[in-house]
Amino acid sequence: MNETVTNFIVDTIDDSIEALKKLCRIPSVAAKGEGLEETAELVEKMLEDAGLETEVHETSGAPVVTGWIDFGAKRTLLFYNHYDVQPAEPLDLWDSPPFEPDIRDGRIYGRGVADNKGDTISRIWALKAFIESGTEIPVNVKCIVEGEEEIGSLHFPKFVEKNQDFMKADGGIWEFGGEGYDGVQEAWLGLKGIFYVQLEIETLARDVHSSMGCVLPSAPQRLAEALSSIKDEEHRILIDGFYDGIKPLTEAEWAAIDKIDLREADIKKNYGVDEFLNGMTGRDFKEAYYNAPTCTICGLTSGYQGDGSMTVLPAKASAKIDFRLVEGMNPEDIKKKFRRHFDDGGYSDIKFLWYEGYPAGKTPIDHPFVDVVRRANAKVFDDLKVHPTSPGSGPLYIFKDHVPMVSIGVSDYDSKGHSPNESIKIENFRKGMLRLVHLIDEMGRW
């Protein structure tokens, strides 16, 4: 590795932080359709400044930005990122404005700094380090930065369908990763699938005085009854056929998992709980963490939510639910089974508003590209835990027929992605960029 490349990362750390701040100042909230065009333009400009050829691909939603350098090398490395972020609410829980990045105690705070703008900048800066130092990049490089990951990558599959050749590579780096509870870096080889649904019910023409609750139906009451039918007291999902076809973890995956300490006590402390569901621990906890599907009520809305009291019988109620899916589960199949569950239970009056979803995807744990990532990590960090998959979701399934993907990044266990006071450690940001330049170098030797 040419030292001028690594020196560039160290010497320009302030510049890379400023680039990250600039990107985080734009409130690119996909759920609200805010700032997406502006952010896509900035990402394209940053890729151009790093020496890549670029193109902005219009979709029916947010643009997809691509960048590439083709040296005619033996290997091609692909980076996948997204420039959209989660809503910043509740705003009153932030210690600093979410879209005015702030540095405190060695951390950068701001919405999107961990998920996923910090990783986006780190990858652009790693490429910039080669170009600016006059060092030849030993691999071909492709970058894909989409703008709808946080709402299920609604239009990304159509982009992939139209750009099959661009998707091909020898190895790819997914959009997240970082430091675990024990300070050890973590890599993830897979992601669960997901789909999202909004449930709506209207039992009256309008809200009425609550005294009429003795003779008129309550929308939130009926919705609550329907929701309570989804799980039993042990949190098992009661939708008929929900667990059919799930692929168990392989022997190779279990061999890796058995060596991983998931730091149960630290997880409990971080989330403020005394125990996990059903008191699970050990192998039961690990199996659920890596390979259990979920059904989560993400939000409930009905009636009066202001200060004080208001005696009202609400006419409407709604709930937002997400399902996390593991290998062997198909979103369309689960949607049909969920609808049938409510219909058979007498809740056909509840309307379903479906959001797009996708299945799970994984890279084999014994793929040689995983060893390339291990070697690069060892040049900067002491160790690397390799997880066969993540409890989180992402459209990794799209890539599994084109390129093996490994997820590493610059965040950590306390980054609070999707929550107030999202942040990353500046030291992890710096070291993450150094790891990436070593990854590019190692891949050139593969």
mmCIF file of N, CA and C in Angstrom, residues 21-68:
data_model
loop_
_atom_site.group_PDB
_atom_site.id
_atom_site.type_symbol
_atom_site.label_atom_id
_atom_site.label_comp_id
_atom_site.label_asym_id
_atom_site.label_seq_id
_atom_site.Cartn_x
_atom_site.Cartn_y
_atom_site.Cartn_z
ATOM 1 N N LYS A 21 -20.658 16.792 7.085
ATOM 2 C CA LYS A 21 -21.578 17.801 7.627
ATOM 3 C C LYS A 21 -22.435 18.413 6.522
ATOM 4 N N LYS A 22 -21.803 18.720 5.405
ATOM 5 C CA LYS A 22 -22.533 19.325 4.280
ATOM 6 C C LYS A 22 -23.649 18.411 3.799
ATOM 7 N N LEU A 23 -23.346 17.120 3.705
ATOM 8 C CA LEU A 23 -24.350 16.161 3.247
ATOM 9 C C LEU A 23 -25.475 16.011 4.276
ATOM 10 N N CYS A 24 -25.117 16.064 5.560
ATOM 11 C CA CYS A 24 -26.115 15.871 6.617
ATOM 12 C C CYS A 24 -26.992 17.098 6.843
ATOM 13 N N ARG A 25 -26.581 18.238 6.336
ATOM 14 C CA ARG A 25 -27.409 19.440 6.508
ATOM 15 C C ARG A 25 -28.672 19.395 5.658
ATOM 16 N N ILE A 26 -28.682 18.571 4.627
ATOM 17 C CA ILE A 26 -29.870 18.469 3.776
ATOM 18 C C ILE A 26 -30.813 17.434 4.390
ATOM 19 N N PRO A 27 -32.037 17.815 4.745
ATOM 20 C CA PRO A 27 -32.989 16.870 5.350
ATOM 21 C C PRO A 27 -33.626 15.959 4.310
ATOM 22 N N SER A 28 -32.870 14.979 3.864
ATOM 23 C CA SER A 28 -33.324 14.090 2.780
ATOM 24 C C SER A 28 -34.176 12.953 3.343
ATOM 25 N N VAL A 29 -35.354 13.304 3.816
ATOM 26 C CA VAL A 29 -36.259 12.355 4.471
ATOM 27 C C VAL A 29 -37.158 11.713 3.425
ATOM 28 N N ALA A 30 -36.890 10.469 3.097
ATOM 29 C CA ALA A 30 -37.639 9.793 2.037
ATOM 30 C C ALA A 30 -39.117 9.669 2.379
ATOM 31 N N ALA A 31 -39.438 9.440 3.651
ATOM 32 C CA ALA A 31 -40.833 9.272 4.050
ATOM 33 C C ALA A 31 -41.662 10.519 3.774
ATOM 34 N N LYS A 32 -41.008 11.680 3.740
ATOM 35 C CA LYS A 32 -41.702 12.940 3.478
ATOM 36 C C LYS A 32 -41.419 13.481 2.079
ATOM 37 N N GLY A 33 -40.526 12.798 1.341
ATOM 38 C CA GLY A 33 -40.165 13.267 0.012
ATOM 39 C C GLY A 33 -39.382 14.559 0.026
ATOM 40 N N GLU A 34 -38.652 14.814 1.103
ATOM 41 C CA GLU A 34 -37.944 16.080 1.265
ATOM 42 C C GLU A 34 -36.476 15.973 0.860
ATOM 43 N N GLY A 35 -35.973 16.963 0.145
ATOM 44 C CA GLY A 35 -34.548 17.129 -0.085
ATOM 45 C C GLY A 35 -33.868 16.063 -0.912
ATOM 46 N N LEU A 36 -34.619 15.214 -1.586
ATOM 47 C CA LEU A 36 -34.016 14.068 -2.269
ATOM 48 C C LEU A 36 -33.278 14.475 -3.534
ATOM 49 N N GLU A 37 -33.882 15.325 -4.349
ATOM 50 C CA GLU A 37 -33.229 15.774 -5.584
ATOM 51 C C GLU A 37 -31.950 16.534 -5.260
ATOM 52 N N GLU A 38 -32.031 17.420 -4.273
ATOM 53 C CA GLU A 38 -30.871 18.222 -3.883
ATOM 54 C C GLU A 38 -29.734 17.341 -3.379
ATOM 55 N N THR A 39 -30.078 16.341 -2.590
ATOM 56 C CA THR A 39 -29.054 15.448 -2.047
ATOM 57 C C THR A 39 -28.435 14.592 -3.140
ATOM 58 N N ALA A 40 -29.253 14.118 -4.068
ATOM 59 C CA ALA A 40 -28.731 13.324 -5.187
ATOM 60 C C ALA A 40 -27.729 14.143 -5.997
ATOM 61 N N GLU A 41 -28.037 15.408 -6.222
ATOM 62 C CA GLU A 41 -27.123 16.282 -6.970
ATOM 63 C C GLU A 41 -25.803 16.455 -6.227
ATOM 64 N N LEU A 42 -25.874 16.609 -4.902
ATOM 65 C CA LEU A 42 -24.649 16.775 -4.120
ATOM 66 C C LEU A 42 -23.815 15.496 -4.132
ATOM 67 N N VAL A 43 -24.459 14.347 -3.998
ATOM 68 C CA VAL A 43 -23.735 13.072 -4.042
ATOM 69 C C VAL A 43 -23.049 12.901 -5.390
ATOM 70 N N GLU A 44 -23.752 13.233 -6.471
ATOM 71 C CA GLU A 44 -23.138 13.129 -7.794
ATOM 72 C C GLU A 44 -21.912 14.032 -7.884
ATOM 73 N N LYS A 45 -22.023 15.255 -7.377
ATOM 74 C CA LYS A 45 -20.897 16.195 -7.417
ATOM 75 C C LYS A 45 -19.720 15.650 -6.612
ATOM 76 N N MET A 46 -19.983 15.047 -5.475
ATOM 77 C CA MET A 46 -18.910 14.492 -4.652
ATOM 78 C C MET A 46 -18.229 13.315 -5.341
ATOM 79 N N LEU A 47 -19.000 12.479 -6.022
ATOM 80 C CA LEU A 47 -18.416 11.371 -6.775
ATOM 81 C C LEU A 47 -17.556 11.892 -7.922
ATOM 82 N N GLU A 48 -18.038 12.921 -8.600
ATOM 83 C CA GLU A 48 -17.258 13.538 -9.680
ATOM 84 C C GLU A 48 -15.949 14.100 -9.144
ATOM 85 N N ASP A 49 -16.015 14.785 -8.007
ATOM 86 C CA ASP A 49 -14.814 15.378 -7.412
ATOM 87 C C ASP A 49 -13.806 14.313 -6.984
ATOM 88 N N ALA A 50 -14.309 13.101 -6.719
ATOM 89 C CA ALA A 50 -13.415 11.996 -6.346
ATOM 90 C C ALA A 50 -12.795 11.327 -7.564
ATOM 91 N N GLY A 51 -13.207 11.751 -8.760
ATOM 92 C CA GLY A 51 -12.608 11.226 -9.982
ATOM 93 C C GLY A 51 -13.424 10.195 -10.720
ATOM 94 N N LEU A 52 -14.689 10.016 -10.338
ATOM 95 C CA LEU A 52 -15.530 9.011 -10.981
ATOM 96 C C LEU A 52 -16.376 9.630 -12.092
ATOM 97 N N GLU A 53 -16.689 8.814 -13.093
ATOM 98 C CA GLU A 53 -17.742 9.181 -14.028
ATOM 99 C C GLU A 53 -19.069 8.942 -13.329
ATOM 100 N N THR A 54 -20.067 9.753 -13.634
ATOM 101 C CA THR A 54 -21.315 9.658 -12.881
ATOM 102 C C THR A 54 -22.536 9.738 -13.783
ATOM 103 N N GLU A 55 -23.651 9.299 -13.219
ATOM 104 C CA GLU A 55 -24.944 9.448 -13.884
ATOM 105 C C GLU A 55 -26.034 9.464 -12.822
ATOM 106 N N VAL A 56 -27.027 10.321 -13.016
ATOM 107 C CA VAL A 56 -28.206 10.351 -12.153
ATOM 108 C C VAL A 56 -29.347 9.693 -12.913
ATOM 109 N N HIS A 57 -29.894 8.640 -12.343
ATOM 110 C CA HIS A 57 -30.958 7.872 -12.986
ATOM 111 C C HIS A 57 -32.296 8.272 -12.372
ATOM 112 N N GLU A 58 -33.156 8.871 -13.160
ATOM 113 C CA GLU A 58 -34.477 9.240 -12.668
ATOM 114 C C GLU A 58 -35.341 7.988 -12.518
ATOM 115 N N THR A 59 -36.145 7.963 -11.476
ATOM 116 C CA THR A 59 -37.103 6.881 -11.247
ATOM 117 C C THR A 59 -38.468 7.516 -10.999
ATOM 118 N N SER A 60 -39.444 6.708 -10.702
ATOM 119 C CA SER A 60 -40.755 7.244 -10.335
ATOM 120 C C SER A 60 -40.738 7.832 -8.931
ATOM 121 N N GLY A 61 -39.629 7.675 -8.242
ATOM 122 C CA GLY A 61 -39.457 8.257 -6.917
ATOM 123 C C GLY A 61 -38.163 9.043 -6.863
ATOM 124 N N ALA A 62 -37.309 8.724 -5.896
ATOM 125 C CA ALA A 62 -36.036 9.426 -5.736
ATOM 126 C C ALA A 62 -35.011 8.933 -6.752
ATOM 127 N N PRO A 63 -34.132 9.827 -7.224
ATOM 128 C CA PRO A 63 -33.105 9.419 -8.194
ATOM 129 C C PRO A 63 -32.107 8.430 -7.590
ATOM 130 N N VAL A 64 -31.531 7.603 -8.456
ATOM 131 C CA VAL A 64 -30.417 6.730 -8.093
ATOM 132 C C VAL A 64 -29.160 7.312 -8.725
ATOM 133 N N VAL A 65 -28.122 7.495 -7.932
ATOM 134 C CA VAL A 65 -26.861 8.058 -8.418
ATOM 135 C C VAL A 65 -25.848 6.930 -8.577
ATOM 136 N N THR A 66 -25.185 6.885 -9.723
ATOM 137 C CA THR A 66 -24.126 5.898 -9.930
ATOM 138 C C THR A 66 -22.817 6.599 -10.277
ATOM 139 N N GLY A 67 -21.725 5.955 -9.906
ATOM 140 C CA GLY A 67 -20.399 6.428 -10.266
ATOM 141 C C GLY A 67 -19.517 5.234 -10.565
ATOM 142 N N TRP A 68 -18.530 5.411 -11.425
ATOM 143 C CA TRP A 68 -17.683 4.272 -11.788
ATOM 144 C C TRP A 68 -16.327 4.730 -12.325
#
